[in-house]
CSV table of C-alpha atoms in Angstrom, one decimal:
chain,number,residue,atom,x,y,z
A,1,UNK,CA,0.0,0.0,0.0
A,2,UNK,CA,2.9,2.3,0.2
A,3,UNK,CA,2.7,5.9,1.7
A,4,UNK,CA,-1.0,4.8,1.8
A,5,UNK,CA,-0.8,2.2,4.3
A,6,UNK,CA,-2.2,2.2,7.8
A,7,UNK,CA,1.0,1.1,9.2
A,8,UNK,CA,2.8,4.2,8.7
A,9,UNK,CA,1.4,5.7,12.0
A,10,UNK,CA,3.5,3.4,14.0
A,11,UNK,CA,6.6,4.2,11.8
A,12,UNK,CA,9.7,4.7,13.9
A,13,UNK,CA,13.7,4.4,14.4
A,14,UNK,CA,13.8,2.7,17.6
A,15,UNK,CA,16.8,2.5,19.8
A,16,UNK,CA,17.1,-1.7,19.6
A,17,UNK,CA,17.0,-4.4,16.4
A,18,UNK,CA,14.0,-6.3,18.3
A,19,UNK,CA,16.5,-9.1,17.5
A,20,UNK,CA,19.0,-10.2,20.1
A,21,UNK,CA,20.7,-12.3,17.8
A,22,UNK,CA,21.4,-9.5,14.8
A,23,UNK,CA,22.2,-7.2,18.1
A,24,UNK,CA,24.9,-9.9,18.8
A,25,UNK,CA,26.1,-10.6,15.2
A,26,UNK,CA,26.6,-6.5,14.5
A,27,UNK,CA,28.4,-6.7,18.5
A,28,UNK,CA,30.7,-8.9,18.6
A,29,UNK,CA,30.2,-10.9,15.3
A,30,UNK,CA,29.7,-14.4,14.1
A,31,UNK,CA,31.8,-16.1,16.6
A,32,UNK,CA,30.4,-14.2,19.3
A,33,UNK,CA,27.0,-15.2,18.5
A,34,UNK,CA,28.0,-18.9,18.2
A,35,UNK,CA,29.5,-19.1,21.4
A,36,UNK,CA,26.1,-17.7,22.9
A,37,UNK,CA,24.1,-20.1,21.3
A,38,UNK,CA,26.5,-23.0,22.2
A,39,UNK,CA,26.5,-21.8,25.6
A,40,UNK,CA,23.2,-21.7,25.9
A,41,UNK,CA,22.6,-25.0,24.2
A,42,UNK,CA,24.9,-26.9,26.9
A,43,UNK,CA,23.3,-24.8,29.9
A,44,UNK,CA,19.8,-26.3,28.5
A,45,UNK,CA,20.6,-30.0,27.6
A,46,UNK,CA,22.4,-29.5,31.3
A,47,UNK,CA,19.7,-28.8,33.0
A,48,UNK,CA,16.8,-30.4,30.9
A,49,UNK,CA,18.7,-33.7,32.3
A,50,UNK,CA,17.4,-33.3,35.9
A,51,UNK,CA,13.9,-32.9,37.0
A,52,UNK,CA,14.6,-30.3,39.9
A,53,UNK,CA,16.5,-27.7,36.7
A,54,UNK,CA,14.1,-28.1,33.7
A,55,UNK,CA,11.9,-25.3,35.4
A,56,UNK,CA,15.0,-23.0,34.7
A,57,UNK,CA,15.7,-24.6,31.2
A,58,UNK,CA,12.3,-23.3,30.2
A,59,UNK,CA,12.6,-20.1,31.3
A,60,UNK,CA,16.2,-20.1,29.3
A,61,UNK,CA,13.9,-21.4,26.3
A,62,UNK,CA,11.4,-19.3,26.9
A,63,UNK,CA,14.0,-15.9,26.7
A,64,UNK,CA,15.6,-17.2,23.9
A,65,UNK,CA,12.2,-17.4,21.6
A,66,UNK,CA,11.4,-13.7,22.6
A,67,UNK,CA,14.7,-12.9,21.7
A,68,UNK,CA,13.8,-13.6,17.9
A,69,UNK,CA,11.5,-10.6,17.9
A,70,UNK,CA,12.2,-8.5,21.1
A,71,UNK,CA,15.2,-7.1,23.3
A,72,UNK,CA,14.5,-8.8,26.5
A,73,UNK,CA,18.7,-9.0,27.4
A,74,UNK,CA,18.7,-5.3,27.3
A,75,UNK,CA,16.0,-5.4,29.9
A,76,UNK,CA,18.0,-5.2,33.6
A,77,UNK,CA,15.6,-7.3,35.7
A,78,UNK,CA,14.5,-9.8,32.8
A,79,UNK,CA,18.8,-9.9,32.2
A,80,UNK,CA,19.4,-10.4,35.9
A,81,UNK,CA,16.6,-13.1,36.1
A,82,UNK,CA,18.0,-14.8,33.1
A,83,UNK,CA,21.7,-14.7,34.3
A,84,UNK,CA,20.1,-16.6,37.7
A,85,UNK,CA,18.1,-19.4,35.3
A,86,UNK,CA,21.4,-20.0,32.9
A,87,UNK,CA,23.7,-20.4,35.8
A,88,UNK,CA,20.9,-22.4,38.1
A,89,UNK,CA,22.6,-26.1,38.4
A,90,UNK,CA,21.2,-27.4,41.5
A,91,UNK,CA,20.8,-31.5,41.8
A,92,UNK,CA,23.4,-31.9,39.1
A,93,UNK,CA,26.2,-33.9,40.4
A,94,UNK,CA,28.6,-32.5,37.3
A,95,UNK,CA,29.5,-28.8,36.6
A,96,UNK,CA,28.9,-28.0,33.2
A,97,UNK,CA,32.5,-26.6,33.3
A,98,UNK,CA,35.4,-27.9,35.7
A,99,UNK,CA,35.7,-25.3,37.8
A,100,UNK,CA,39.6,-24.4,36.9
A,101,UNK,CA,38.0,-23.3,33.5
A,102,UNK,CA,35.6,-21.1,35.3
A,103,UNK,CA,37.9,-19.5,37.3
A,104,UNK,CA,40.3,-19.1,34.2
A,105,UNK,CA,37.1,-17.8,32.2
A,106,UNK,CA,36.5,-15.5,35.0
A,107,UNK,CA,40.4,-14.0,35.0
A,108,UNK,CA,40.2,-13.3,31.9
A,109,UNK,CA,37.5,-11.6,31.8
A,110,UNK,CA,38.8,-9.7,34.8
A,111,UNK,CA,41.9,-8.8,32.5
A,112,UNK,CA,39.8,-7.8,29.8
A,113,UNK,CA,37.5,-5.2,32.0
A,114,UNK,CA,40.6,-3.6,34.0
A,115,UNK,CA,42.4,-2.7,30.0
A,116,UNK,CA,39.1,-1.1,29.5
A,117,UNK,CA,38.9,1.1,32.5
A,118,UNK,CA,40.7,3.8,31.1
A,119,UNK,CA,38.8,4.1,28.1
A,120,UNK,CA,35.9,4.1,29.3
A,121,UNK,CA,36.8,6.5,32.2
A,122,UNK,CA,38.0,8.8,29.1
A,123,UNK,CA,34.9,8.4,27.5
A,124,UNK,CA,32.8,9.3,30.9
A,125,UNK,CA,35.1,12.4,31.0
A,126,UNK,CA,34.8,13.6,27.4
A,127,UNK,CA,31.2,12.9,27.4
A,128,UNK,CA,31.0,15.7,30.7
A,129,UNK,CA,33.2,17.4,28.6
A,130,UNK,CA,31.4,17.6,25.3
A,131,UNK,CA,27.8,18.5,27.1
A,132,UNK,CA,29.6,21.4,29.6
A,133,UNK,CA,30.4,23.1,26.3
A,134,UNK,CA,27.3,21.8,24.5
A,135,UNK,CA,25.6,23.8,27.4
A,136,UNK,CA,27.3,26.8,27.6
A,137,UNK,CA,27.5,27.6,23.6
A,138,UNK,CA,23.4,26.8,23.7
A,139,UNK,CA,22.8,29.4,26.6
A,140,UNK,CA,24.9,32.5,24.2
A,141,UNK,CA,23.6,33.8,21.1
A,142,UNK,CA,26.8,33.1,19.5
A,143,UNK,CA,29.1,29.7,19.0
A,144,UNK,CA,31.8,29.8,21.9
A,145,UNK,CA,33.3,26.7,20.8
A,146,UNK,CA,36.2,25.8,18.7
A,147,UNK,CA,36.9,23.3,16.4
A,148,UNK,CA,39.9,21.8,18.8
A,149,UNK,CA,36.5,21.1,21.5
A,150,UNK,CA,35.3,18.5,18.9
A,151,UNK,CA,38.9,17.1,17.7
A,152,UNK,CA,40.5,16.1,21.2
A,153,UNK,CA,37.1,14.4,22.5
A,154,UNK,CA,36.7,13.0,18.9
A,155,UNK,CA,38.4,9.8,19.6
A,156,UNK,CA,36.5,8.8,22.6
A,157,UNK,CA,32.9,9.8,21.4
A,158,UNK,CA,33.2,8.7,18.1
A,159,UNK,CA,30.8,6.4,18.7
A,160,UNK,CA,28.0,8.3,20.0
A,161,UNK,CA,26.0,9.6,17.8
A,162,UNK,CA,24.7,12.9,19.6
A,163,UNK,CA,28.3,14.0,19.5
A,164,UNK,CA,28.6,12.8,15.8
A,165,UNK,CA,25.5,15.2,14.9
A,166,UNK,CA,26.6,18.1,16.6
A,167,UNK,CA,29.9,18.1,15.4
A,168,UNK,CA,28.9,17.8,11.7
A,169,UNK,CA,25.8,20.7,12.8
A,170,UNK,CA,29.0,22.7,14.3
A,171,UNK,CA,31.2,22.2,10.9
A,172,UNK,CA,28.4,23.3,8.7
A,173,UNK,CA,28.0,26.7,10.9
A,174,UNK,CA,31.6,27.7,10.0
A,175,UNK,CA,31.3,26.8,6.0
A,176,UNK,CA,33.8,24.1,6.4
A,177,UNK,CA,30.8,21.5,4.4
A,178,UNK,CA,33.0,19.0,3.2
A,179,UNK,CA,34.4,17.8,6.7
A,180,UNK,CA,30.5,18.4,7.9
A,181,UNK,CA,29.6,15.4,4.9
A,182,UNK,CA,32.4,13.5,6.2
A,183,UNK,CA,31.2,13.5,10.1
A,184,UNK,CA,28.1,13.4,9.5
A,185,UNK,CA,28.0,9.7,6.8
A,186,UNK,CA,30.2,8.2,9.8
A,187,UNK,CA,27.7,9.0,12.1
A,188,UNK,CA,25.0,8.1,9.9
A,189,UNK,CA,27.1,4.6,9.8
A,190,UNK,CA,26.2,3.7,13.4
A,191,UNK,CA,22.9,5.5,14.0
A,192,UNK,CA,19.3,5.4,12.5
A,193,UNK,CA,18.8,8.5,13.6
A,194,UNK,CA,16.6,10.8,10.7
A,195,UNK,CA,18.7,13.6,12.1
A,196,UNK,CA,21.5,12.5,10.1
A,197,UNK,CA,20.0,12.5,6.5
A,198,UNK,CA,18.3,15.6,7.2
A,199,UNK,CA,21.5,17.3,8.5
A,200,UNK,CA,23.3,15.1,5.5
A,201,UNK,CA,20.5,16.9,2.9
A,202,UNK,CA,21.0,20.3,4.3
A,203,UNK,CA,24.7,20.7,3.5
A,204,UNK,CA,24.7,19.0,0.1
A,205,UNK,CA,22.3,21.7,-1.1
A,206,UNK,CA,24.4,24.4,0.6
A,207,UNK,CA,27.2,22.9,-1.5
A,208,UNK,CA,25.1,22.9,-4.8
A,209,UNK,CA,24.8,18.5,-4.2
A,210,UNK,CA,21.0,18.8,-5.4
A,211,UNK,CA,20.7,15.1,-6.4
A,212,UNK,CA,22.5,14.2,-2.9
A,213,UNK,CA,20.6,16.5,-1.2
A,214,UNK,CA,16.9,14.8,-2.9
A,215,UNK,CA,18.0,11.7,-2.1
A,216,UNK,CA,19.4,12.5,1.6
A,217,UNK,CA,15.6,14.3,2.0
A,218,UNK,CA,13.8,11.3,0.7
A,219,UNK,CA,15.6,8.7,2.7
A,220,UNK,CA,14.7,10.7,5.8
A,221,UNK,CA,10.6,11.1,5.1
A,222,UNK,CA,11.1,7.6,4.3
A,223,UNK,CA,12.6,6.7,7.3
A,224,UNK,CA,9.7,8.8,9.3
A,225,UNK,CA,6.7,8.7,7.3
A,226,UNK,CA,4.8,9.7,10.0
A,227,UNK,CA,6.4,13.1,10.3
A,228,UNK,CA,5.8,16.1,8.7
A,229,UNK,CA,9.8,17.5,8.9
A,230,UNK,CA,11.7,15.8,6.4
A,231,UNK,CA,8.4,16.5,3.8
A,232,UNK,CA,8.7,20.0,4.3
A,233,UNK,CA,12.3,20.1,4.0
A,234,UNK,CA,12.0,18.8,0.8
A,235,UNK,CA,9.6,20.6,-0.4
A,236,UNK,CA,11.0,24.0,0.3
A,237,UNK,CA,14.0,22.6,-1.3
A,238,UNK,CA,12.2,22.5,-4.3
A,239,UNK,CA,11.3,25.5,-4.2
A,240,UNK,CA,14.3,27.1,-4.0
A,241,UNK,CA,15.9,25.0,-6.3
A,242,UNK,CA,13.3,26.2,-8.8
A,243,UNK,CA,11.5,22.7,-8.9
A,244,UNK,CA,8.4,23.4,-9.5
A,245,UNK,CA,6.9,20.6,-10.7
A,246,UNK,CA,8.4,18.4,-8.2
A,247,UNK,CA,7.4,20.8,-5.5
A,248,UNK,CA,3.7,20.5,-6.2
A,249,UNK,CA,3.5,17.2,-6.2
């Protein structure tokens, strides 16, 4: 049915894939998702094998089948209740792993979490950082921050999109519309949100990118349906741009 379609009222870019498993797979890959599933394969045939643990094997199956169309592991208490079912082994008289493995498992992990620290310490601080700027350039009527803000906390919050938009918003306020495409398509990379098309579709018709800028426009209504921004947008780039005929349709 198209634009015509009921469904288009319930059009959205939500935060989570309503897939565990694609969540896992774009994560921490193939392998990653493998070793989940095979975890959770021996954790169930475990526990199916003793009457007093199959309760807690179908609750294990039970999260996994949701998983297929929901996000109940990014759900703390149905995360914490499903950490206590996978790890239940009571009546067993055999671990599922010897306990030297667990403990190694466990170090490791250990290892891994301490070479993080100071990452994500760094990222904590450039995230203050970034939004004690953010909050003083929003409360003057002119931009009070520099480029250099952006640049030293780039490699930290590279990966958050909110950053990512205001940076490429920022570039495009000084004229500098090339790096603003370049910020702006990486953080379109790791984000759905229709801020960055519209943002994207702003500066390629400041740069004279019409057929960029159309498509950038359309990709964003198409995105949001629902919404009347990214319509309007368009069609007041038409109008500009001397499309008539587009811009009346």
């Amino acid at each position: 049915q198209g634009l015509d379609s009921n469904w288009i009222k319930y059009a959205d870019t939500p935060f989570y894939a309503f897939n565990e498993y694609l969540h896992l797979v774009y994560e921490i890959g193939v392998i990653g998702l493998l070793l989940f599933c095979l975890t959770s394969f021996l954790v169930i045939k475990k526990q199916l094998s003793h009457i007093g643990c199959k309760i807690f094997a179908y609750g294990v199956i039970s999260t996994l089948i949701i998983s297929f169309t929901s996000y109940p592991l990014h759900i703390i208490p149905i995360l914490i209740v499903f950490v206590t079912f996978i790890s239940t082994n009571k009546g067993t008289e055999k671990q599922l792993i010897s306990h030297k493995l667990s403990l190694l498992t466990l170090t490791l992990i250990l290892i891994c979490t301490v070479s993080q620290l100071p990452r994500y310490v760094g990222t904590i601080n450039a995230t203050k950082a970034w939004l004690a700027n953010k909050r003083y350039s929003d409360m003057s009527t002119i931009e009070l921050r520099k480029e250099s803000d952006f640049t030293v906390l780039y490699d930290y919050l590279k990966d958050n999109d909110r950053f990512m938009l205001d940076y490429g918003a920022f570039l495009r306020n000084k004229k500098e519309f090339s790096k603003s495409i370049e910020i702006l398509e990486r953080g379109h990379v790791i984000s759905n949100n229709p801020y960055f098309p519209l943002l994207l579709a702003d500066v390629n018709a400041d740069v004279g990118n019409w057929n960029s800028a159309e498509l950038y426009y359309k990709k964003a209504f198409m995105m949001l349906p629902n919404r009347l921004t990214p319509l309007y947008q368009l069609g007041i780039f038409y109008f500009e741009t001397k499309q008539y005929e587009k811009f009346r349709r």
